[in-house]
CSV table of C-alpha atoms and ligand atoms in Angstrom, one decimal:
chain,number,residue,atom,x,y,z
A,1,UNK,CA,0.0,0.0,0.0
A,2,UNK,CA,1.5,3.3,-0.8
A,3,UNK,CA,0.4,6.5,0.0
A,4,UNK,CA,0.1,9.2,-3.0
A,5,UNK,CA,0.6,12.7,-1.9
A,6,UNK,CA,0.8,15.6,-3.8
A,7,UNK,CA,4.3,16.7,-3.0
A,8,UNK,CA,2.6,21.1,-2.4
A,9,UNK,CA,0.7,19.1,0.2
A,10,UNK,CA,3.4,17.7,1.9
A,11,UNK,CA,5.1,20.6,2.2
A,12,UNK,CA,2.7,22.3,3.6
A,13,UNK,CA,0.6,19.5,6.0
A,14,UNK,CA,0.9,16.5,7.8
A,15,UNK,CA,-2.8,15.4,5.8
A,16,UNK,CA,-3.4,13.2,3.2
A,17,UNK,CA,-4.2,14.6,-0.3
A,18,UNK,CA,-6.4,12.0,-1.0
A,19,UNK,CA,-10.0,13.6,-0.3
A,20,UNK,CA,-10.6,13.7,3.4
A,21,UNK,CA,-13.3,11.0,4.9
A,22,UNK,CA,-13.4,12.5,8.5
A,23,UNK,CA,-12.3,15.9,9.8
A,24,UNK,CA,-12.2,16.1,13.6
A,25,UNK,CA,-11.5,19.4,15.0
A,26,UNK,CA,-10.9,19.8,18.6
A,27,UNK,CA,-12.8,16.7,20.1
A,28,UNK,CA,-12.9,16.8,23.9
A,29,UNK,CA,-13.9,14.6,25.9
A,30,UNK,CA,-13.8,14.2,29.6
A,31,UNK,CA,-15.0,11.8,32.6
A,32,UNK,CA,-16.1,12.8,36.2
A,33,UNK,CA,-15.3,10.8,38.3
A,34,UNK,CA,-15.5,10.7,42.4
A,35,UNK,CA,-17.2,12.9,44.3
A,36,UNK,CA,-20.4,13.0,46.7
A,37,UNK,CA,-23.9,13.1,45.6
A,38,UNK,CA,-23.8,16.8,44.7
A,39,UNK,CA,-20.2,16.8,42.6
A,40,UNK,CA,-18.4,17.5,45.6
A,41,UNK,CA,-14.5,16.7,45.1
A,42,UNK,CA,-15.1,15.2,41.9
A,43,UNK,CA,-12.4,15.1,39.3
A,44,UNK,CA,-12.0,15.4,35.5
A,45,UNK,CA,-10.2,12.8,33.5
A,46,UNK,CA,-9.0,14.4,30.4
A,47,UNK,CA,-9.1,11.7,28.4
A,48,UNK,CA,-9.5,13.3,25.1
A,49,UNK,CA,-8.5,16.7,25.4
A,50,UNK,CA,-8.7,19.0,22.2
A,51,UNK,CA,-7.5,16.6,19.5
A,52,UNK,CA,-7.8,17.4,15.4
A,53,UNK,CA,-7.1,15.4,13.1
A,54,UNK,CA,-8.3,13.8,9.4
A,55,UNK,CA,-8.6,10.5,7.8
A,56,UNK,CA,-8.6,10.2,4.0
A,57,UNK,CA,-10.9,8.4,1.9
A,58,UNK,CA,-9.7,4.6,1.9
A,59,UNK,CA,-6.6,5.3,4.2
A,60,UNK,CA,-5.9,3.6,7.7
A,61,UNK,CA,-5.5,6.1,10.6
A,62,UNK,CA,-2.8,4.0,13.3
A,63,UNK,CA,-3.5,4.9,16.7
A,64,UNK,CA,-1.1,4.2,19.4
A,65,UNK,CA,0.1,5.2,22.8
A,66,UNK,CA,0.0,3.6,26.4
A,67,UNK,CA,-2.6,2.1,27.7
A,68,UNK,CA,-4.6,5.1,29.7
A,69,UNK,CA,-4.0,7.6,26.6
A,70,UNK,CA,-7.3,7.7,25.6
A,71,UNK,CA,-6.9,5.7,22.7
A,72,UNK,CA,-10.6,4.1,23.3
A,73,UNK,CA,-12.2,7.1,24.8
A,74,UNK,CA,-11.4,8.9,21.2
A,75,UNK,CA,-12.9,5.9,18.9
A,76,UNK,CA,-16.1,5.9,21.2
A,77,UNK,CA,-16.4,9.7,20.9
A,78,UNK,CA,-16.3,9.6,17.1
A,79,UNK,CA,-18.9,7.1,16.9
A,80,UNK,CA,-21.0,8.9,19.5
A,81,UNK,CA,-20.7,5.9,21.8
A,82,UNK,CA,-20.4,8.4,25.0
A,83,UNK,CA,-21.0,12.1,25.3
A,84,UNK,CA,-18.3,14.4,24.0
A,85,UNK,CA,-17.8,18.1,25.6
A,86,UNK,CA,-16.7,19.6,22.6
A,87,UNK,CA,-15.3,19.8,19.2
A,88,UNK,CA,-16.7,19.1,15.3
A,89,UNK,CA,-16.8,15.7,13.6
A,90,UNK,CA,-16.7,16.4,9.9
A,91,UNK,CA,-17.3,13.2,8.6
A,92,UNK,CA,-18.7,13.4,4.7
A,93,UNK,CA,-19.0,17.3,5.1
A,94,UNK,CA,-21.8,16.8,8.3
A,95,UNK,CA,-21.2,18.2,11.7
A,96,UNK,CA,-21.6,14.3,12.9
A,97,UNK,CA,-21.2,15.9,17.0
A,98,UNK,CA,-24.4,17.6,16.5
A,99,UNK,CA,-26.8,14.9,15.1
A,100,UNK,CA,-29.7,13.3,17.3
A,101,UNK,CA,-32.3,11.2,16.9
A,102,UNK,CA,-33.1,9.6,13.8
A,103,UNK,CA,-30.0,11.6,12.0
A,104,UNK,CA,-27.6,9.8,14.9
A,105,UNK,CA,-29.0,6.4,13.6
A,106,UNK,CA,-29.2,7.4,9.7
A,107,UNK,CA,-25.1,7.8,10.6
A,108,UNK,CA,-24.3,5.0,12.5
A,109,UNK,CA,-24.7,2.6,9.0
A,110,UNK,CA,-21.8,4.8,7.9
A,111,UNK,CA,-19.4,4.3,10.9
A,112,UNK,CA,-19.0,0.9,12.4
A,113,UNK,CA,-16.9,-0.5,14.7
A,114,UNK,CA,-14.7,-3.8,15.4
A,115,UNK,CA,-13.9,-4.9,19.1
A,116,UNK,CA,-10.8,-6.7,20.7
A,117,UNK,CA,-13.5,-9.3,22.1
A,118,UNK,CA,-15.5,-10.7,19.2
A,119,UNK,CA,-16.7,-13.1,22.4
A,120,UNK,CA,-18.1,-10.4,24.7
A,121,UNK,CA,-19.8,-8.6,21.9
A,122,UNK,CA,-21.6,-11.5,20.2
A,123,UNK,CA,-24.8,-12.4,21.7
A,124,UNK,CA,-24.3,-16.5,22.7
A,125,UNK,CA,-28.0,-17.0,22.7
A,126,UNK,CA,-27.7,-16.2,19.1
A,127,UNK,CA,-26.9,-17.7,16.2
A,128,UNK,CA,-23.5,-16.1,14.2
A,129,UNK,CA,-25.6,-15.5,11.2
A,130,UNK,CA,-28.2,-13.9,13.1
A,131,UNK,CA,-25.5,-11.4,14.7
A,132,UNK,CA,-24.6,-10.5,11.1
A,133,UNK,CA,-28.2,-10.3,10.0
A,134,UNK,CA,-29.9,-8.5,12.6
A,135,UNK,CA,-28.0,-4.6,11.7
A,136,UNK,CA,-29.4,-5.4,8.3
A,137,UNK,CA,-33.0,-5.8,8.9
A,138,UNK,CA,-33.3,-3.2,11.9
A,139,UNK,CA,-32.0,-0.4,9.1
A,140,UNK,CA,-35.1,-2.0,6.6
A,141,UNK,CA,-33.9,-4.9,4.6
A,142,UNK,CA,-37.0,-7.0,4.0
A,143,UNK,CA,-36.3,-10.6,5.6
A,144,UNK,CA,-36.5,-12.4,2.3
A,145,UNK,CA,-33.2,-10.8,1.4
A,146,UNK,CA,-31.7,-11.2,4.6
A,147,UNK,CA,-30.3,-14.3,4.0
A,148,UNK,CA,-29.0,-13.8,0.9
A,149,UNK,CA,-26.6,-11.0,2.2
A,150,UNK,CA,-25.6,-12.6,5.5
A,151,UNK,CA,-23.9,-15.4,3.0
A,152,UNK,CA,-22.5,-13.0,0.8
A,153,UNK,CA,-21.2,-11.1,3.5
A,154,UNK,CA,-19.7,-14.6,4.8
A,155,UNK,CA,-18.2,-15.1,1.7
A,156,UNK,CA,-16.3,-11.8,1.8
A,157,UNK,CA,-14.9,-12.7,5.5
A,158,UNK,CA,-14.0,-15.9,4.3
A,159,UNK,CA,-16.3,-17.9,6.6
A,160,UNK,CA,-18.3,-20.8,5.5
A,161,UNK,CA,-21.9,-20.8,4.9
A,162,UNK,CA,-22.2,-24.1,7.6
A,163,UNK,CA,-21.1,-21.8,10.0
A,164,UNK,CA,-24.2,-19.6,9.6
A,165,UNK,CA,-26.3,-21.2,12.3
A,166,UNK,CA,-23.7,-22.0,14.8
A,167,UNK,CA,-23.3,-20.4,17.7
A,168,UNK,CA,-20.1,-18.0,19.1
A,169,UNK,CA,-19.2,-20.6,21.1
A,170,UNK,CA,-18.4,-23.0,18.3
A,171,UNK,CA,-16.2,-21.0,16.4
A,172,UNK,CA,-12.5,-19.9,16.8
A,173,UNK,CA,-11.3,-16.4,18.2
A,174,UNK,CA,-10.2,-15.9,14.5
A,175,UNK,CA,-13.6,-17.2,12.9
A,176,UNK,CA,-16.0,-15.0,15.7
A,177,UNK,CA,-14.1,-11.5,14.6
A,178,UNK,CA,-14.4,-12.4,11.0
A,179,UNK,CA,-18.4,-12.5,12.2
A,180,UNK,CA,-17.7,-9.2,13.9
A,181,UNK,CA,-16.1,-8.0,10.6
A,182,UNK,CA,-19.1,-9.3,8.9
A,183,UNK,CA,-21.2,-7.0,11.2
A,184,UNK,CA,-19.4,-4.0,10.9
A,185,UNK,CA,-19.5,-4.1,7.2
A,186,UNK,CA,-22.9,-5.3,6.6
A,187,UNK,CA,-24.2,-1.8,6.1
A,188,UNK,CA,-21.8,-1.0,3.6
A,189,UNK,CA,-20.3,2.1,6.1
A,190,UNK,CA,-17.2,3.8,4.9
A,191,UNK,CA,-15.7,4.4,8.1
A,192,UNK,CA,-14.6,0.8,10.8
A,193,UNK,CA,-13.0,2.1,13.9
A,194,UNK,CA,-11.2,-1.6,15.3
A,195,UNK,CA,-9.9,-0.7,18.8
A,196,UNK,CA,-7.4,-3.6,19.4
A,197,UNK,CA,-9.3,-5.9,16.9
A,198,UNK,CA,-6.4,-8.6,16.8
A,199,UNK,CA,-5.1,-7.8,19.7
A,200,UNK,CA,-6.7,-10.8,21.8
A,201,UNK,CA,-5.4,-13.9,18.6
A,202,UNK,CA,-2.5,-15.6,18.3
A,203,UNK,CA,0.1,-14.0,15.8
A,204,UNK,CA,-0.7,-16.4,12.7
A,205,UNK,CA,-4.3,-15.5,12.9
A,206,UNK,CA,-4.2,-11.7,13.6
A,207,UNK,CA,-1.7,-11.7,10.6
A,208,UNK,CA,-4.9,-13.7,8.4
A,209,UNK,CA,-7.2,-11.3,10.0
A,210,UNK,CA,-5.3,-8.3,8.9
A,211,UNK,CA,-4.9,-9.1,5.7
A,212,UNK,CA,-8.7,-9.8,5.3
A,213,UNK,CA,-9.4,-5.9,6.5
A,214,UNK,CA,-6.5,-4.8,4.3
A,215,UNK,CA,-8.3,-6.5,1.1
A,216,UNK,CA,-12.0,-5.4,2.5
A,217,UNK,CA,-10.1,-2.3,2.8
A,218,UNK,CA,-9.3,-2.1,-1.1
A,219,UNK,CA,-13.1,-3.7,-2.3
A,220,UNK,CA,-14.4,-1.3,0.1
A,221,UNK,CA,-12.8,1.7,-0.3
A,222,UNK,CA,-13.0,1.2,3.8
A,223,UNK,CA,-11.1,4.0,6.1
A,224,UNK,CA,-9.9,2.5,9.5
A,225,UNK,CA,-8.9,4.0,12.7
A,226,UNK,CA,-7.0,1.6,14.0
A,227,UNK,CA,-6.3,1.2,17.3
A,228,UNK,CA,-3.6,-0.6,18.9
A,229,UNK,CA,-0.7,-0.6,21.4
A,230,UNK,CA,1.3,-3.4,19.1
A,231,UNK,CA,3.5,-1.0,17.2
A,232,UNK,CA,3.9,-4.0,14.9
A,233,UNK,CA,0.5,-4.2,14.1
A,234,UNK,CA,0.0,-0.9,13.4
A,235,UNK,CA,3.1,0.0,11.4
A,236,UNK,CA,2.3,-3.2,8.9
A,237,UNK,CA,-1.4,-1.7,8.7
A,238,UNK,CA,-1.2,2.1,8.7
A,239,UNK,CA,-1.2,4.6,5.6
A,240,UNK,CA,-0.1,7.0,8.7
A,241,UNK,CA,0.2,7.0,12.3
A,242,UNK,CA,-1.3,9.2,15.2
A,243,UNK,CA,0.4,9.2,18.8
A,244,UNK,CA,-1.7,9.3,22.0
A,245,UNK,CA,-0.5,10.7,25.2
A,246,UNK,CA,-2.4,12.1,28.0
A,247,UNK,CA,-5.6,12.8,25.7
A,248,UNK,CA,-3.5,14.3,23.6
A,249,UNK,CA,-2.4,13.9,20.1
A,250,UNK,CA,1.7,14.3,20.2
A,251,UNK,CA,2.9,13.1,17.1
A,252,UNK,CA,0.8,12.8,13.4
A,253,UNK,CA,3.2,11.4,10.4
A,254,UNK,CA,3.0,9.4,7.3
A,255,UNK,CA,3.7,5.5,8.5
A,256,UNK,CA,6.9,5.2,7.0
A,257,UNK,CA,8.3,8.5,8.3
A,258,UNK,CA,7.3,8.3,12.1
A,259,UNK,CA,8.7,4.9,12.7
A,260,UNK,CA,12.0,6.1,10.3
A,261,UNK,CA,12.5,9.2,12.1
A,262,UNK,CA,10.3,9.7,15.2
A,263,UNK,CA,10.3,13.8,16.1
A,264,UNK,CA,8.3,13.5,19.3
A,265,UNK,CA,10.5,12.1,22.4
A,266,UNK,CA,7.7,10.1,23.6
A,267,UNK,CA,7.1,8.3,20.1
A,268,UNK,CA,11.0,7.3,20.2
A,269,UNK,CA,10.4,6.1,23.5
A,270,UNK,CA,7.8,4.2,22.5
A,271,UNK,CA,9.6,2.3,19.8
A,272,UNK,CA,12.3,1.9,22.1
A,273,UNK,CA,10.7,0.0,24.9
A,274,UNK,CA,9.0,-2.0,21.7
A,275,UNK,CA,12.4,-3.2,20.2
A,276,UNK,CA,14.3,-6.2,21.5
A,277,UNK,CA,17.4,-4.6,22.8
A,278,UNK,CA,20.4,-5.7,20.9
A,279,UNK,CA,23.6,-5.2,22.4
A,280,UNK,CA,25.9,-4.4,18.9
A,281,UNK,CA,23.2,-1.3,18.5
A,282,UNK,CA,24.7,1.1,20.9
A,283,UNK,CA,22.8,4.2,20.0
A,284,UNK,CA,20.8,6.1,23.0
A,285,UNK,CA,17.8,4.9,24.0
A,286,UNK,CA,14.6,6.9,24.5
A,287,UNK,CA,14.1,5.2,28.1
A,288,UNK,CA,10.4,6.1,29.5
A,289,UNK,CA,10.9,6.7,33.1
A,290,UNK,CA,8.3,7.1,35.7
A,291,UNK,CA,4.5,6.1,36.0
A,292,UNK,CA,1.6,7.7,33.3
A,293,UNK,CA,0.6,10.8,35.2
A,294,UNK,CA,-3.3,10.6,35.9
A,295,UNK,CA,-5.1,12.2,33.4
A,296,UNK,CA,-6.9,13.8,36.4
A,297,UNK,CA,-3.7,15.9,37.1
A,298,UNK,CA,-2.1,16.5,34.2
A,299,UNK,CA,1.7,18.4,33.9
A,300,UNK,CA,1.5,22.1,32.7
A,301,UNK,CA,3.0,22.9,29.9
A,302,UNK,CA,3.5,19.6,27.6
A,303,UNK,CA,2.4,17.1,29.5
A,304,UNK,CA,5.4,14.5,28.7
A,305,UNK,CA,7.3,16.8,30.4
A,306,UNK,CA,7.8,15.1,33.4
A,307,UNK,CA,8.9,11.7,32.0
A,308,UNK,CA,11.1,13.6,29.2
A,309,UNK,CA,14.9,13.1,29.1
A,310,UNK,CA,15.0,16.6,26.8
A,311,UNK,CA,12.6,18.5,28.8
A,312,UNK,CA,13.8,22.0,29.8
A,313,UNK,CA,12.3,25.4,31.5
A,314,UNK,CA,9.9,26.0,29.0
A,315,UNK,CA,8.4,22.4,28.5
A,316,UNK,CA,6.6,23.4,31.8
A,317,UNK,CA,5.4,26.7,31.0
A,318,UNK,CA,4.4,26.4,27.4
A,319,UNK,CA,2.1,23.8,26.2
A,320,UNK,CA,4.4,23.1,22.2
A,321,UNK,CA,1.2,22.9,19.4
A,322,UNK,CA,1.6,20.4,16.9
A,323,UNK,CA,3.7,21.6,14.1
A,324,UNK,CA,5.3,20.4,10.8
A,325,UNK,CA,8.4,18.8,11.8
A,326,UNK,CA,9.2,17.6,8.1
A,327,UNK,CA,6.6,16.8,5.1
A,328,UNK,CA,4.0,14.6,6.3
A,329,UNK,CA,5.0,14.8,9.8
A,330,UNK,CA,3.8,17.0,12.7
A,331,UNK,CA,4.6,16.9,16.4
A,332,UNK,CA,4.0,18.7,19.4
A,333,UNK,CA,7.5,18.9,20.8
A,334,UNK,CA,9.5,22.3,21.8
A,335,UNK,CA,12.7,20.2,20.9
A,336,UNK,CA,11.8,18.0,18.5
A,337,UNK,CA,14.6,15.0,17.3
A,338,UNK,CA,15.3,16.3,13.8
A,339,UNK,CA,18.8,14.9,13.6
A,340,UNK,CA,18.8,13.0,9.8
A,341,UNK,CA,19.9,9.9,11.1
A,342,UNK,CA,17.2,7.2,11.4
A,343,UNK,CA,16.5,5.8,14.1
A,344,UNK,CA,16.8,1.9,13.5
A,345,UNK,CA,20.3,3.0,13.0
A,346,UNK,CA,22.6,2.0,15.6
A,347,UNK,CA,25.2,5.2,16.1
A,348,UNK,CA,23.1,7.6,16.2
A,349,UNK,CA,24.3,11.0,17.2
A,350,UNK,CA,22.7,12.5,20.3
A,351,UNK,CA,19.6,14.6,20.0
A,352,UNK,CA,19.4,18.0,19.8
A,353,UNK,CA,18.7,19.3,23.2
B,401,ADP,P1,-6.8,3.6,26.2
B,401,ADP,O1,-7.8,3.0,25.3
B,401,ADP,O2,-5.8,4.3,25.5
B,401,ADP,O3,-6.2,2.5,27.1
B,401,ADP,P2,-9.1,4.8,27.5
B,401,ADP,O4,-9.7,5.7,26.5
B,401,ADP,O5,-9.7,3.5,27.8
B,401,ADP,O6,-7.5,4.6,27.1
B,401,ADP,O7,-9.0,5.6,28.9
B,401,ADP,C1,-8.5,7.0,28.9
B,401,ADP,C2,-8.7,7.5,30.4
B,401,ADP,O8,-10.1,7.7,30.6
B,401,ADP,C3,-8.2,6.5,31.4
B,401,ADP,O9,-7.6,7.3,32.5
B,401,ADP,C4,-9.4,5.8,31.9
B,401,ADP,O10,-9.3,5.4,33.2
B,401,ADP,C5,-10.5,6.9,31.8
B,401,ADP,N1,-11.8,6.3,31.5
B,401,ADP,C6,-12.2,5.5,30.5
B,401,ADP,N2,-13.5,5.2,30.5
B,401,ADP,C7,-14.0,5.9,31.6
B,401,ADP,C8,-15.3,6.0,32.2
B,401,ADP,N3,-16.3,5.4,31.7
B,401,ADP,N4,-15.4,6.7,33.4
B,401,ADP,C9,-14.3,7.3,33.9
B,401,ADP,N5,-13.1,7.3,33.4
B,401,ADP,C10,-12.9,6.6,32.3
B,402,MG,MG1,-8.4,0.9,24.9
């Protein structure tokens, strides 16, 4: 899968040329939690806190970051799954944040969503091709036809028509979140958020599973958010790559670039503590000391601050915006790592400080 880009846009923007599926523009979204009856001593979790950003018509958005980032909190908000506080979501030119009602359903067909637990989200009293069929005839397809789609929506996940009337139970983890992929794209939507969709199989069959979203992806013309904490998984996947921390967006790139040449401190940190240390490679490592702060009490300033080797005087004063870093990549870093060397290489010269 490549990416084509239009080489004014990335000069200019971390975005895709390709024509934009989803715009989200300052999404916020926060908990309460604590407190007595009347809100007394309650806290905020900022667990999405004032994030923008786009996905492109058939392109896969990667999502990563700690667990605790807000990597869920963000897919539920786009699909409207919680409450949000604030912020737009563009998505085909409509304000999606502001629909209700029969509008909020009309939408949903377009965005779906896959699970991690294909298990917990099947119904086990029901049959697997009833799961599949029952999104279809509560948005009006007569029952005659039902049927006929449930198999051909089989067919596409590469299930077998026997398994139609068997139960979740029967089937393998692989086989239930091809049903769940079934589901999802039984309404013909443009727009699957998967929020650690392979990350409960075994490696051989989340590699079969990705490469059945990757081809649905192409029939499709599917966009993905896809989120996962296996930087693996999500570099193999992704047409570019957003990174989570705090609620925050910290790092947006094309795929290729942010795991070439990570700018944000906390995305080389990340990849980092995701490589298997090998002792001839004797560059610096990124080493992420120190717990997650709550996202009730976040930092001032940036809010990696605290766990940042780089971090100086004004990393606590001034909160860095996200800002182009080179074509196709933006992060939000006062002293971003913009040495040319990559870093897979081992002697790596020290980062600019
Ligand atoms: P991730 O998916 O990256 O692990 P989540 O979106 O699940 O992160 O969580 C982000 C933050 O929001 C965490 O601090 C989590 O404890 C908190 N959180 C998530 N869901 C709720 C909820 N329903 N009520 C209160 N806090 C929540
Ligand atoms: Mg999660």
């Amino acid at each position: 899968m490549s990416i084509v880009d239009g080489a004014h846009t990335r000069m200019t923007d971390a975005e895709p040329s390709r024509s934009e599926l989803l715009t989200v523009r300052n999404l916020t979204k926060h908990y309460r939690v604590g407190g007595n009856i009347f809100g007394r001593g309650a806290k905020t979790v900022r667990a999405v806190d004032d994030v923008s950003f786009t996905i492109g018509r058939g392109e896969t958005l990667g999502l990563v970051g700690e667990s605790g980032c807000g990597k869920s909190t963000l897919g539920r908000s786009l699909l409207r799954l919680v409450p949000i506080e604030g912020g737009r979501i563009e998505f085909e030119g409509t304000d999606t944040a502001k629909l209700k009602g029969e509008e909020l359903r009309q939408m949903r067909k377009h965005m779906q969503a896959v699970f991690q637990n294909p298990l917990g989200s099947l119904d086990p009293r029901m049959t697997v091709g009833a799961t599949v069929g029952e999104p279809l005839t509560q948005f009006g397809l007569p029952r005659r036809d039902v049927r006929q789609r449930v198999e051909q929506l089989f067919d596409m996940v590469g299930l077998d028509h026997a398994k139609i009337d068997a139960y979740p139970r029967h089937l393998s983890g692989g086989q239930r979140q091809r049903v769940g992929i079934a589901r999802a794209i039984g309404l013909d939507p443009r727009l699957i958020v998967a929020d650690e969709a392979v990350s409960a199989l075994d490696v051989s069959v989340q590699a079969q599973i990705i490469n059945l979203l990757v081809r649905l992806q192409r029939e499709l013309e599917l966009s993905y958010l896809f989120i996962s904490h296996d930087l693996a998984v999500v570099r193999h996947i992704s047409h570019r790559v957003g990174v989570m921390y705090l609620g925050r967006i910290v790092e947006i790139a094309d795929s290729e670039t942010l795991f070439a040449t990570p700018a944000h401190p906390y995305t080389r940190a990340l990849l980092d503590s995701a490589q298997t240390p090998d002792p001839s490679q004797r560059r610096e490592q990124i080493m992420l000391s120190g717990d997650l702060p709550s996202p009730t009490n976040v930092p001032s300033g940036c809010r990696f601050r605290t766990r940042c080797p780089l971090a100086q005087q004004i990393c606590a004063e001034i909160e860095p915006p996200l800002r182009e870093i080179r074509p196709a990549q933006r992060a939000a870093c006062h002293f971003p790592l913009t040495d040319i060397t990559s870093a897979n290489k081992p002697q790596e010269t020290e980062p600019r400080a």
